[in-house]
Amino acid sequence: MSSTEVLTATAADRPQVVSALVAAFADDPVLRHLFPDPQDYPRFAAVFFGNLFDKRVGLGTVWTIGPGASTAVWQPPSGGDPASTDLLETHLPADALARTRAYDDAVRAALPAEPFWYLGVLGTRPDSAGRGLGRAVMAAGLRRAAADGLPAILETSNPANVEFYRRAGWQVVRQIDEPLPIWVMRQ
């Protein structure tokens, strides 16, 4: 396997993928909003990303290089609620769960009504950044969306990510301000 081969993640990849996403999002505005205490961040972020991974890995819509050097977690149009919180409800304190629900509700309200593929997470481990790995894993989901004749949607609260995604062909289609600035983008 080459170091840049994009593979569909399996349950066995969970530890590496979750660990890498926790590291990749350590300074992300959303994750810092959800889990502001630096001491709690690693544990709660691992629950958060583990929940997303567990809900998508069986759908075959988690693509990774490494595994975990870079990972894209996609939600297909018929794959259930992208904001489902099963693990979160049992592993997060009430205040963090309330912030997570408020953020999810704001995002859901801003998403289109028609079917789409949703890029829920795109993260590259810091020691692998700058090598084009994020674009490579993102492309797997974009190909699936194109094959289905559907748009791809994502949201970000990181202003630097807006420019990254624009360079990859995404366009801002909506911006919301609460509970923090959120750009909804479409390709």
CSV table of C-alpha atoms in Angstrom, one decimal:
chain,number,residue,atom,x,y,z
A,1,MET,CA,0.0,0.0,0.0
A,2,SER,CA,1.3,3.4,-0.9
A,3,SER,CA,1.4,6.1,1.8
A,4,THR,CA,-1.3,8.1,-0.1
A,5,GLU,CA,-3.7,5.3,-1.0
A,6,VAL,CA,-7.2,6.2,0.0
A,7,LEU,CA,-9.0,3.2,1.6
A,8,THR,CA,-12.5,2.7,3.0
A,9,ALA,CA,-12.0,2.6,6.8
A,10,THR,CA,-13.0,-0.4,8.8
A,11,ALA,CA,-13.8,-0.8,12.5
A,12,ALA,CA,-10.2,-1.9,13.1
A,13,ASP,CA,-9.1,1.6,12.0
A,14,ARG,CA,-11.1,3.3,14.7
A,15,PRO,CA,-8.3,3.9,17.3
A,16,GLN,CA,-5.9,5.5,14.7
A,17,VAL,CA,-8.7,7.6,13.0
A,18,VAL,CA,-10.2,8.9,16.2
A,19,SER,CA,-6.8,9.7,17.7
A,20,ALA,CA,-5.8,11.6,14.5
A,21,LEU,CA,-9.0,13.5,14.4
A,22,VAL,CA,-8.7,14.6,18.0
A,23,ALA,CA,-5.2,15.9,17.2
A,24,ALA,CA,-6.3,17.5,13.9
A,25,PHE,CA,-9.2,19.5,15.5
A,26,ALA,CA,-7.4,20.6,18.7
A,27,ASP,CA,-7.7,24.2,17.7
A,28,ASP,CA,-10.9,24.1,15.7
A,29,PRO,CA,-13.5,26.7,16.6
A,30,VAL,CA,-16.3,24.1,16.8
A,31,LEU,CA,-14.5,21.6,18.9
A,32,ARG,CA,-13.2,24.3,21.2
A,33,HIS,CA,-16.8,25.7,21.5
A,34,LEU,CA,-18.2,22.2,22.3
A,35,PHE,CA,-15.3,21.2,24.7
A,36,PRO,CA,-13.7,24.4,26.0
A,37,ASP,CA,-11.7,23.0,28.9
A,38,PRO,CA,-8.3,21.9,27.6
A,39,GLN,CA,-8.1,19.1,30.1
A,40,ASP,CA,-11.4,17.6,29.0
A,41,TYR,CA,-10.9,18.2,25.3
A,42,PRO,CA,-9.0,15.0,24.4
A,43,ARG,CA,-11.5,12.7,26.2
A,44,PHE,CA,-14.7,14.4,25.0
A,45,ALA,CA,-13.4,15.0,21.4
A,46,ALA,CA,-12.6,11.2,21.3
A,47,VAL,CA,-16.2,10.4,22.2
A,48,PHE,CA,-17.4,12.9,19.6
A,49,PHE,CA,-15.3,11.6,16.8
A,50,GLY,CA,-15.8,8.0,17.9
A,51,ASN,CA,-19.6,8.5,17.7
A,52,LEU,CA,-19.3,9.9,14.1
A,53,PHE,CA,-16.9,7.1,13.1
A,54,ASP,CA,-19.1,4.4,14.5
A,55,LYS,CA,-22.2,5.7,12.8
A,56,ARG,CA,-20.5,6.0,9.3
A,57,VAL,CA,-18.0,3.2,9.1
A,58,GLY,CA,-20.6,0.5,8.5
A,59,LEU,CA,-22.0,2.6,5.6
A,60,GLY,CA,-18.6,2.5,3.9
A,61,THR,CA,-18.4,6.3,3.9
A,62,VAL,CA,-15.3,6.9,6.0
A,63,TRP,CA,-12.3,7.2,3.8
A,64,THR,CA,-8.8,7.4,5.2
A,65,ILE,CA,-5.1,7.4,4.3
A,66,GLY,CA,-2.7,5.9,6.7
A,67,PRO,CA,-5.2,5.0,8.4
A,68,GLY,CA,-5.7,8.3,10.2
A,69,ALA,CA,-3.1,10.4,8.4
A,70,SER,CA,-6.1,12.1,6.8
A,71,THR,CA,-9.8,11.1,7.1
A,72,ALA,CA,-13.1,12.1,5.5
A,73,VAL,CA,-16.3,11.1,7.3
A,74,TRP,CA,-19.2,11.4,4.9
A,75,GLN,CA,-23.0,11.0,5.5
A,76,PRO,CA,-24.8,9.6,2.4
A,77,PRO,CA,-28.3,11.0,1.7
A,78,SER,CA,-30.1,7.9,3.0
A,79,GLY,CA,-27.8,7.1,6.0
A,80,GLY,CA,-29.9,8.4,8.9
A,81,ASP,CA,-29.6,11.5,11.0
A,82,PRO,CA,-26.2,13.1,10.6
A,83,ALA,CA,-26.5,14.6,14.1
A,84,SER,CA,-27.5,11.4,16.0
A,85,THR,CA,-26.0,11.5,19.5
A,86,ASP,CA,-26.3,8.0,20.9
A,87,LEU,CA,-22.8,7.7,22.4
A,88,LEU,CA,-22.7,11.4,23.2
A,89,GLU,CA,-25.7,11.2,25.5
A,90,THR,CA,-24.1,8.6,27.6
A,91,HIS,CA,-20.5,9.9,27.6
A,92,LEU,CA,-20.7,13.7,27.6
A,93,PRO,CA,-21.6,16.0,30.5
A,94,ALA,CA,-24.9,17.8,30.2
A,95,ASP,CA,-23.3,21.2,29.3
A,96,ALA,CA,-21.2,19.7,26.5
A,97,LEU,CA,-24.2,17.7,25.2
A,98,ALA,CA,-26.3,20.9,25.2
A,99,ARG,CA,-23.7,22.8,23.2
A,100,THR,CA,-23.4,19.9,20.8
A,101,ARG,CA,-27.2,19.8,20.3
A,102,ALA,CA,-27.4,23.5,19.8
A,103,TYR,CA,-24.7,23.4,17.2
A,104,ASP,CA,-26.3,20.4,15.4
A,105,ASP,CA,-29.7,22.2,15.4
A,106,ALA,CA,-28.2,25.3,13.9
A,107,VAL,CA,-26.4,23.3,11.2
A,108,ARG,CA,-29.5,21.2,10.4
A,109,ALA,CA,-31.6,24.3,10.0
A,110,ALA,CA,-29.2,25.7,7.5
A,111,LEU,CA,-28.9,22.5,5.3
A,112,PRO,CA,-30.9,22.1,2.1
A,113,ALA,CA,-34.1,20.2,2.0
A,114,GLU,CA,-33.2,18.1,-1.1
A,115,PRO,CA,-30.9,15.0,-0.9
A,116,PHE,CA,-27.2,15.6,-0.7
A,117,TRP,CA,-24.0,14.0,0.4
A,118,TYR,CA,-22.7,15.6,3.7
A,119,LEU,CA,-19.0,15.9,4.5
A,120,GLY,CA,-19.2,15.9,8.2
A,121,VAL,CA,-15.5,15.7,9.0
A,122,LEU,CA,-12.3,16.2,7.1
A,123,GLY,CA,-9.2,16.1,9.2
A,124,THR,CA,-5.5,15.6,8.7
A,125,ARG,CA,-3.2,14.6,11.5
A,126,PRO,CA,-0.9,17.7,12.1
A,127,ASP,CA,2.3,15.8,11.2
A,128,SER,CA,0.7,14.9,7.8
A,129,ALA,CA,-0.7,18.3,6.9
A,130,GLY,CA,0.3,20.1,3.7
A,131,ARG,CA,0.7,17.0,1.5
A,132,GLY,CA,-2.7,17.0,-0.3
A,133,LEU,CA,-4.0,14.1,1.8
A,134,GLY,CA,-7.2,16.0,2.8
A,135,ARG,CA,-8.1,16.7,-0.8
A,136,ALA,CA,-7.4,13.0,-1.6
A,137,VAL,CA,-9.8,11.6,1.0
A,138,MET,CA,-12.4,14.3,0.3
A,139,ALA,CA,-12.4,13.2,-3.4
A,140,ALA,CA,-13.8,9.8,-2.5
A,141,GLY,CA,-17.0,11.3,-1.2
A,142,LEU,CA,-17.2,13.8,-4.0
A,143,ARG,CA,-17.0,11.0,-6.5
A,144,ARG,CA,-19.9,9.2,-4.8
A,145,ALA,CA,-22.0,12.4,-4.8
A,146,ALA,CA,-21.3,12.9,-8.5
A,147,ALA,CA,-22.2,9.3,-9.3
A,148,ASP,CA,-25.5,9.8,-7.5
A,149,GLY,CA,-26.1,13.1,-9.3
A,150,LEU,CA,-26.3,14.9,-5.9
A,151,PRO,CA,-24.6,17.9,-4.5
A,152,ALA,CA,-22.0,17.7,-1.7
A,153,ILE,CA,-22.6,19.9,1.4
A,154,LEU,CA,-20.3,20.7,4.3
A,155,GLU,CA,-20.2,23.3,7.1
A,156,THR,CA,-17.2,24.9,8.8
A,157,SER,CA,-16.6,27.4,11.5
A,158,ASN,CA,-13.0,27.9,10.7
A,159,PRO,CA,-12.4,30.9,8.4
A,160,ALA,CA,-9.2,29.4,7.1
A,161,ASN,CA,-11.1,26.3,6.0
A,162,VAL,CA,-13.5,28.4,3.9
A,163,GLU,CA,-10.6,29.4,1.6
A,164,PHE,CA,-9.2,25.8,1.5
A,165,TYR,CA,-12.6,24.5,0.4
A,166,ARG,CA,-13.1,27.3,-2.1
A,167,ARG,CA,-9.8,26.3,-3.7
A,168,ALA,CA,-11.2,22.8,-4.0
A,169,GLY,CA,-14.3,24.0,-5.8
A,170,TRP,CA,-16.8,24.6,-3.0
A,171,GLN,CA,-18.9,27.7,-2.7
A,172,VAL,CA,-20.4,29.3,0.3
A,173,VAL,CA,-24.2,29.1,0.1
A,174,ARG,CA,-25.2,30.2,3.5
A,175,GLN,CA,-23.7,31.8,6.6
A,176,ILE,CA,-25.1,31.7,10.1
A,177,ASP,CA,-23.9,33.5,13.2
A,178,GLU,CA,-25.2,31.5,16.2
A,179,PRO,CA,-24.0,29.6,18.2
A,180,LEU,CA,-20.8,30.7,16.4
A,181,PRO,CA,-20.0,31.7,12.8
A,182,ILE,CA,-20.8,28.8,10.4
A,183,TRP,CA,-20.3,28.7,6.7
A,184,VAL,CA,-22.4,26.2,4.7
A,185,MET,CA,-20.7,25.2,1.5
A,186,ARG,CA,-21.7,23.3,-1.6
A,187,GLN,CA,-20.0,21.6,-4.5
